Amino acid sequence: MHLLSLWTATIAAAVVFLAGSWERIFRMPHWFADPPRSFALITPQTKHSARFWIPVQLLFLVSFITALATNWLRPAVRPYLLTALVCFLAVTIPTATYFVKEILAFSKMNNDAPRTPELLKRSRQWIKWTTSRNILQLISFILLVWALYNEYH
């Protein structure tokens, strides 16, 4: 059970990282190309994104908690899992408290709203911090791969 849960968590982490990176590279540049006009692209994708991201994040969370519980007594694996947990929390907490709130605010913004320096700063900041989320997702994935590697060697 400990290996299955570790494999499941690793695969789920890979999906989270790859999907998040794909969105960051291919979708988000369009969303922020010409604020606030380009924010109109966010709204149609919000429901589709929620239908994808909520189950994927739940799968990762459940599989990760299961991997942590079933591998807790394995000293070769536990440090990697605990560090991956820190990375996961460093992504999840800001997502819940900042990123979701901001993207919803951007999506509800009137297309004719003024393109103020403050709005442009918020847009650049959102993209910059999203990139840091992708980096933390990659680190979580790598840590889980290392945990698997250490379990087999």
PDB file of N, CA, C and O in Angstrom, residues 26-76:
ATOM      1  N   PHE A  26       0.524  28.904 -21.824  1.00  0.00           N
ATOM      2  CA  PHE A  26      -0.317  29.046 -23.014  1.00  0.00           C
ATOM      3  C   PHE A  26      -1.605  29.839 -22.818  1.00  0.00           C
ATOM      4  O   PHE A  26      -2.111  30.428 -23.765  1.00  0.00           O
ATOM      5  N   ARG A  27      -2.181  29.833 -21.614  1.00  0.00           N
ATOM      6  CA  ARG A  27      -3.445  30.539 -21.397  1.00  0.00           C
ATOM      7  C   ARG A  27      -3.267  31.911 -20.779  1.00  0.00           C
ATOM      8  O   ARG A  27      -3.821  32.893 -21.249  1.00  0.00           O
ATOM      9  N   MET A  28      -2.528  31.954 -19.706  1.00  0.00           N
ATOM     10  CA  MET A  28      -2.447  33.189 -18.923  1.00  0.00           C
ATOM     11  C   MET A  28      -1.851  34.379 -19.673  1.00  0.00           C
ATOM     12  O   MET A  28      -2.289  35.504 -19.437  1.00  0.00           O
ATOM     13  N   PRO A  29      -0.904  34.175 -20.570  1.00  0.00           N
ATOM     14  CA  PRO A  29      -0.427  35.346 -21.315  1.00  0.00           C
ATOM     15  C   PRO A  29      -1.546  36.038 -22.089  1.00  0.00           C
ATOM     16  O   PRO A  29      -1.549  37.267 -22.218  1.00  0.00           O
ATOM     17  N   HIS A  30      -2.524  35.276 -22.571  1.00  0.00           N
ATOM     18  CA  HIS A  30      -3.674  35.870 -23.275  1.00  0.00           C
ATOM     19  C   HIS A  30      -4.581  36.618 -22.301  1.00  0.00           C
ATOM     20  O   HIS A  30      -5.115  37.671 -22.628  1.00  0.00           O
ATOM     21  N   TRP A  31      -4.751  36.060 -21.101  1.00  0.00           N
ATOM     22  CA  TRP A  31      -5.602  36.690 -20.100  1.00  0.00           C
ATOM     23  C   TRP A  31      -5.082  38.072 -19.719  1.00  0.00           C
ATOM     24  O   TRP A  31      -5.857  38.979 -19.429  1.00  0.00           O
ATOM     25  N   PHE A  32      -3.759  38.197 -19.683  1.00  0.00           N
ATOM     26  CA  PHE A  32      -3.141  39.429 -19.194  1.00  0.00           C
ATOM     27  C   PHE A  32      -2.485  40.250 -20.305  1.00  0.00           C
ATOM     28  O   PHE A  32      -1.729  41.172 -20.018  1.00  0.00           O
ATOM     29  N   ALA A  33      -2.799  39.947 -21.544  1.00  0.00           N
ATOM     30  CA  ALA A  33      -2.168  40.633 -22.680  1.00  0.00           C
ATOM     31  C   ALA A  33      -2.546  42.108 -22.756  1.00  0.00           C
ATOM     32  O   ALA A  33      -1.703  42.948 -23.083  1.00  0.00           O
ATOM     33  N   ASP A  34      -3.792  42.425 -22.458  1.00  0.00           N
ATOM     34  CA  ASP A  34      -4.265  43.809 -22.588  1.00  0.00           C
ATOM     35  C   ASP A  34      -5.326  44.101 -21.518  1.00  0.00           C
ATOM     36  O   ASP A  34      -6.495  44.277 -21.828  1.00  0.00           O
ATOM     37  N   PRO A  35      -4.895  44.144 -20.245  1.00  0.00           N
ATOM     38  CA  PRO A  35      -5.876  44.385 -19.189  1.00  0.00           C
ATOM     39  C   PRO A  35      -6.512  45.770 -19.322  1.00  0.00           C
ATOM     40  O   PRO A  35      -5.828  46.703 -19.709  1.00  0.00           O
ATOM     41  N   PRO A  36      -7.764  45.918 -19.031  1.00  0.00           N
ATOM     42  CA  PRO A  36      -8.741  44.937 -18.567  1.00  0.00           C
ATOM     43  C   PRO A  36      -9.487  44.231 -19.709  1.00  0.00           C
ATOM     44  O   PRO A  36     -10.255  43.318 -19.457  1.00  0.00           O
ATOM     45  N   ARG A  37      -9.260  44.660 -20.960  1.00  0.00           N
ATOM     46  CA  ARG A  37      -9.994  44.024 -22.078  1.00  0.00           C
ATOM     47  C   ARG A  37      -9.753  42.515 -22.155  1.00  0.00           C
ATOM     48  O   ARG A  37     -10.677  41.748 -22.379  1.00  0.00           O
ATOM     49  N   SER A  38      -8.525  42.106 -21.993  1.00  0.00           N
ATOM     50  CA  SER A  38      -8.198  40.688 -22.121  1.00  0.00           C
ATOM     51  C   SER A  38      -8.756  39.848 -20.967  1.00  0.00           C
ATOM     52  O   SER A  38      -8.826  38.623 -21.079  1.00  0.00           O
ATOM     53  N   PHE A  39      -9.173  40.486 -19.880  1.00  0.00           N
ATOM     54  CA  PHE A  39      -9.763  39.744 -18.767  1.00  0.00           C
ATOM     55  C   PHE A  39     -11.064  39.050 -19.170  1.00  0.00           C
ATOM     56  O   PHE A  39     -11.497  38.118 -18.499  1.00  0.00           O
ATOM     57  N   ALA A  40     -11.678  39.488 -20.264  1.00  0.00           N
ATOM     58  CA  ALA A  40     -12.900  38.826 -20.748  1.00  0.00           C
ATOM     59  C   ALA A  40     -12.633  37.367 -21.108  1.00  0.00           C
ATOM     60  O   ALA A  40     -13.556  36.549 -21.133  1.00  0.00           O
ATOM     61  N   LEU A  41     -11.389  37.012 -21.364  1.00  0.00           N
ATOM     62  CA  LEU A  41     -11.038  35.623 -21.688  1.00  0.00           C
ATOM     63  C   LEU A  41     -11.068  34.715 -20.462  1.00  0.00           C
ATOM     64  O   LEU A  41     -11.149  33.493 -20.598  1.00  0.00           O
ATOM     65  N   ILE A  42     -11.005  35.306 -19.292  1.00  0.00           N
ATOM     66  CA  ILE A  42     -10.951  34.509 -18.060  1.00  0.00           C
ATOM     67  C   ILE A  42     -12.301  33.869 -17.759  1.00  0.00           C
ATOM     68  O   ILE A  42     -12.380  32.681 -17.447  1.00  0.00           O
ATOM     69  N   THR A  43     -13.366  34.641 -17.854  1.00  0.00           N
ATOM     70  CA  THR A  43     -14.689  34.173 -17.438  1.00  0.00           C
ATOM     71  C   THR A  43     -15.119  32.872 -18.108  1.00  0.00           C
ATOM     72  O   THR A  43     -15.541  31.946 -17.414  1.00  0.00           O
ATOM     73  N   PRO A  44     -15.021  32.750 -19.449  1.00  0.00           N
ATOM     74  CA  PRO A  44     -15.464  31.489 -20.057  1.00  0.00           C
ATOM     75  C   PRO A  44     -14.642  30.278 -19.612  1.00  0.00           C
ATOM     76  O   PRO A  44     -15.137  29.154 -19.642  1.00  0.00           O
ATOM     77  N   GLN A  45     -13.426  30.505 -19.187  1.00  0.00           N
ATOM     78  CA  GLN A  45     -12.570  29.384 -18.803  1.00  0.00           C
ATOM     79  C   GLN A  45     -12.660  29.038 -17.320  1.00  0.00           C
ATOM     80  O   GLN A  45     -12.193  27.981 -16.907  1.00  0.00           O
ATOM     81  N   THR A  46     -13.287  29.912 -16.534  1.00  0.00           N
ATOM     82  CA  THR A  46     -13.337  29.704 -15.091  1.00  0.00           C
ATOM     83  C   THR A  46     -14.081  28.424 -14.721  1.00  0.00           C
ATOM     84  O   THR A  46     -13.596  27.630 -13.921  1.00  0.00           O
ATOM     85  N   LYS A  47     -15.255  28.189 -15.317  1.00  0.00           N
ATOM     86  CA  LYS A  47     -16.020  26.979 -14.990  1.00  0.00           C
ATOM     87  C   LYS A  47     -15.288  25.723 -15.443  1.00  0.00           C
ATOM     88  O   LYS A  47     -15.255  24.732 -14.721  1.00  0.00           O
ATOM     89  N   HIS A  48     -14.695  25.779 -16.630  1.00  0.00           N
ATOM     90  CA  HIS A  48     -13.940  24.622 -17.125  1.00  0.00           C
ATOM     91  C   HIS A  48     -12.737  24.349 -16.226  1.00  0.00           C
ATOM     92  O   HIS A  48     -12.442  23.196 -15.908  1.00  0.00           O
ATOM     93  N   SER A  49     -12.069  25.413 -15.823  1.00  0.00           N
ATOM     94  CA  SER A  49     -10.905  25.258 -14.939  1.00  0.00           C
ATOM     95  C   SER A  49     -11.322  24.663 -13.597  1.00  0.00           C
ATOM     96  O   SER A  49     -10.640  23.784 -13.079  1.00  0.00           O
ATOM     97  N   ALA A  50     -12.417  25.143 -13.034  1.00  0.00           N
ATOM     98  CA  ALA A  50     -12.875  24.620 -11.743  1.00  0.00           C
ATOM     99  C   ALA A  50     -13.219  23.139 -11.851  1.00  0.00           C
ATOM    100  O   ALA A  50     -12.885  22.357 -10.954  1.00  0.00           O
ATOM    101  N   ARG A  51     -13.854  22.736 -12.950  1.00  0.00           N
ATOM    102  CA  ARG A  51     -14.205  21.320 -13.134  1.00  0.00           C
ATOM    103  C   ARG A  51     -12.975  20.440 -13.262  1.00  0.00           C
ATOM    104  O   ARG A  51     -13.022  19.252 -12.983  1.00  0.00           O
ATOM    105  N   PHE A  52     -11.873  21.019 -13.706  1.00  0.00           N
ATOM    106  CA  PHE A  52     -10.627  20.263 -13.803  1.00  0.00           C
ATOM    107  C   PHE A  52      -9.840  20.341 -12.490  1.00  0.00           C
ATOM    108  O   PHE A  52      -9.446  19.327 -11.931  1.00  0.00           O
ATOM    109  N   TRP A  53      -9.610  21.573 -12.010  1.00  0.00           N
ATOM    110  CA  TRP A  53      -8.689  21.767 -10.898  1.00  0.00           C
ATOM    111  C   TRP A  53      -9.199  21.234  -9.570  1.00  0.00           C
ATOM    112  O   TRP A  53      -8.408  20.701  -8.781  1.00  0.00           O
ATOM    113  N   ILE A  54     -10.473  21.356  -9.298  1.00  0.00           N
ATOM    114  CA  ILE A  54     -10.973  20.880  -7.999  1.00  0.00           C
ATOM    115  C   ILE A  54     -10.771  19.371  -7.845  1.00  0.00           C
ATOM    116  O   ILE A  54     -10.177  18.926  -6.857  1.00  0.00           O
ATOM    117  N   PRO A  55     -11.193  18.534  -8.805  1.00  0.00           N
ATOM    118  CA  PRO A  55     -10.933  17.096  -8.650  1.00  0.00           C
ATOM    119  C   PRO A  55      -9.444  16.734  -8.648  1.00  0.00           C
ATOM    120  O   PRO A  55      -9.015  15.866  -7.883  1.00  0.00           O
ATOM    121  N   VAL A  56      -8.651  17.405  -9.481  1.00  0.00           N
ATOM    122  CA  VAL A  56      -7.218  17.095  -9.532  1.00  0.00           C
ATOM    123  C   VAL A  56      -6.550  17.447  -8.204  1.00  0.00           C
ATOM    124  O   VAL A  56      -5.743  16.666  -7.678  1.00  0.00           O
ATOM    125  N   GLN A  57      -6.890  18.603  -7.647  1.00  0.00           N
ATOM    126  CA  GLN A  57      -6.307  18.991  -6.360  1.00  0.00           C
ATOM    127  C   GLN A  57      -6.767  18.048  -5.242  1.00  0.00           C
ATOM    128  O   GLN A  57      -5.973  17.697  -4.360  1.00  0.00           O
ATOM    129  N   LEU A  58      -8.041  17.653  -5.288  1.00  0.00           N
ATOM    130  CA  LEU A  58      -8.530  16.703  -4.280  1.00  0.00           C
ATOM    131  C   LEU A  58      -7.830  15.348  -4.414  1.00  0.00           C
ATOM    132  O   LEU A  58      -7.465  14.735  -3.400  1.00  0.00           O
ATOM    133  N   LEU A  59      -7.645  14.878  -5.645  1.00  0.00           N
ATOM    134  CA  LEU A  59      -6.920  13.621  -5.867  1.00  0.00           C
ATOM    135  C   LEU A  59      -5.506  13.729  -5.309  1.00  0.00           C
ATOM    136  O   LEU A  59      -5.032  12.825  -4.623  1.00  0.00           O
ATOM    137  N   PHE A  60      -4.840  14.836  -5.618  1.00  0.00           N
ATOM    138  CA  PHE A  60      -3.485  15.007  -5.095  1.00  0.00           C
ATOM    139  C   PHE A  60      -3.500  15.030  -3.571  1.00  0.00           C
ATOM    140  O   PHE A  60      -2.693  14.353  -2.929  1.00  0.00           O
ATOM    141  N   LEU A  61      -4.408  15.788  -2.979  1.00  0.00           N
ATOM    142  CA  LEU A  61      -4.458  15.908  -1.526  1.00  0.00           C
ATOM    143  C   LEU A  61      -4.706  14.558  -0.856  1.00  0.00           C
ATOM    144  O   LEU A  61      -3.983  14.170   0.070  1.00  0.00           O
ATOM    145  N   VAL A  62      -5.688  13.824  -1.346  1.00  0.00           N
ATOM    146  CA  VAL A  62      -6.005  12.516  -0.755  1.00  0.00           C
ATOM    147  C   VAL A  62      -4.846  11.542  -0.947  1.00  0.00           C
ATOM    148  O   VAL A  62      -4.441  10.835  -0.015  1.00  0.00           O
ATOM    149  N   SER A  63      -4.290  11.509  -2.160  1.00  0.00           N
ATOM    150  CA  SER A  63      -3.186  10.579  -2.409  1.00  0.00           C
ATOM    151  C   SER A  63      -1.948  10.978  -1.608  1.00  0.00           C
ATOM    152  O   SER A  63      -1.221  10.110  -1.107  1.00  0.00           O
ATOM    153  N   PHE A  64      -1.722  12.282  -1.458  1.00  0.00           N
ATOM    154  CA  PHE A  64      -0.562  12.725  -0.690  1.00  0.00           C
ATOM    155  C   PHE A  64      -0.716  12.391   0.790  1.00  0.00           C
ATOM    156  O   PHE A  64       0.222  11.888   1.419  1.00  0.00           O
ATOM    157  N   ILE A  65      -1.885  12.649   1.346  1.00  0.00           N
ATOM    158  CA  ILE A  65      -2.121  12.318   2.762  1.00  0.00           C
ATOM    159  C   ILE A  65      -1.980  10.814   2.979  1.00  0.00           C
ATOM    160  O   ILE A  65      -1.386  10.366   3.966  1.00  0.00           O
ATOM    161  N   THR A  66      -2.507  10.030   2.043  1.00  0.00           N
ATOM    162  CA  THR A  66      -2.378   8.575   2.138  1.00  0.00           C
ATOM    163  C   THR A  66      -0.914   8.162   2.064  1.00  0.00           C
ATOM    164  O   THR A  66      -0.451   7.319   2.838  1.00  0.00           O
ATOM    165  N   ALA A  67      -0.159   8.770   1.140  1.00  0.00           N
ATOM    166  CA  ALA A  67       1.271   8.458   1.030  1.00  0.00           C
ATOM    167  C   ALA A  67       2.017   8.845   2.306  1.00  0.00           C
ATOM    168  O   ALA A  67       2.886   8.101   2.775  1.00  0.00           O
ATOM    169  N   LEU A  68       1.675   9.986   2.852  1.00  0.00           N
ATOM    170  CA  LEU A  68       2.324  10.425   4.092  1.00  0.00           C
ATOM    171  C   LEU A  68       2.017   9.456   5.234  1.00  0.00           C
ATOM    172  O   LEU A  68       2.919   9.052   5.980  1.00  0.00           O
ATOM    173  N   ALA A  69       0.762   9.041   5.344  1.00  0.00           N
ATOM    174  CA  ALA A  69       0.367   8.122   6.423  1.00  0.00           C
ATOM    175  C   ALA A  69       0.994   6.740   6.256  1.00  0.00           C
ATOM    176  O   ALA A  69       1.494   6.154   7.225  1.00  0.00           O
ATOM    177  N   THR A  70       0.988   6.218   5.032  1.00  0.00           N
ATOM    178  CA  THR A  70       1.494   4.850   4.824  1.00  0.00           C
ATOM    179  C   THR A  70       3.020   4.784   4.770  1.00  0.00           C
ATOM    180  O   THR A  70       3.582   3.696   4.873  1.00  0.00           O
ATOM    181  N   ASN A  71       3.667   5.931   4.612  1.00  0.00           N
ATOM    182  CA  ASN A  71       5.135   5.949   4.552  1.00  0.00           C
ATOM    183  C   ASN A  71       5.765   6.645   5.756  1.00  0.00           C
ATOM    184  O   ASN A  71       6.977   6.870   5.771  1.00  0.00           O
ATOM    185  N   TRP A  72       4.961   6.973   6.750  1.00  0.00           N
ATOM    186  CA  TRP A  72       5.454   7.747   7.883  1.00  0.00           C
ATOM    187  C   TRP A  72       6.627   7.054   8.597  1.00  0.00           C
ATOM    188  O   TRP A  72       7.568   7.708   9.039  1.00  0.00           O
ATOM    189  N   LEU A  73       6.585   5.752   8.704  1.00  0.00           N
ATOM    190  CA  LEU A  73       7.633   5.020   9.424  1.00  0.00           C
ATOM    191  C   LEU A  73       8.829   4.672   8.536  1.00  0.00           C
ATOM    192  O   LEU A  73       9.720   3.943   8.969  1.00  0.00           O
ATOM    193  N   ARG A  74       8.873   5.199   7.342  1.00  0.00           N
ATOM    194  CA  ARG A  74       9.979   4.934   6.421  1.00  0.00           C
ATOM    195  C   ARG A  74      10.918   6.152   6.415  1.00  0.00           C
ATOM    196  O   ARG A  74      10.646   7.132   5.736  1.00  0.00           O
ATOM    197  N   PRO A  75      12.030   6.066   7.134  1.00  0.00           N
ATOM    198  CA  PRO A  75      12.907   7.224   7.269  1.00  0.00           C
ATOM    199  C   PRO A  75      13.555   7.679   5.957  1.00  0.00           C
ATOM    200  O   PRO A  75      13.936   8.848   5.831  1.00  0.00           O
ATOM    201  N   ALA A  76      13.643   6.800   4.979  1.00  0.00           N
ATOM    202  CA  ALA A  76      14.230   7.199   3.691  1.00  0.00           C
ATOM    203  C   ALA A  76      13.263   8.042   2.868  1.00  0.00           C
ATOM    204  O   ALA A  76      13.677   8.739   1.942  1.00  0.00           O
TER     205      ALA A  76
END
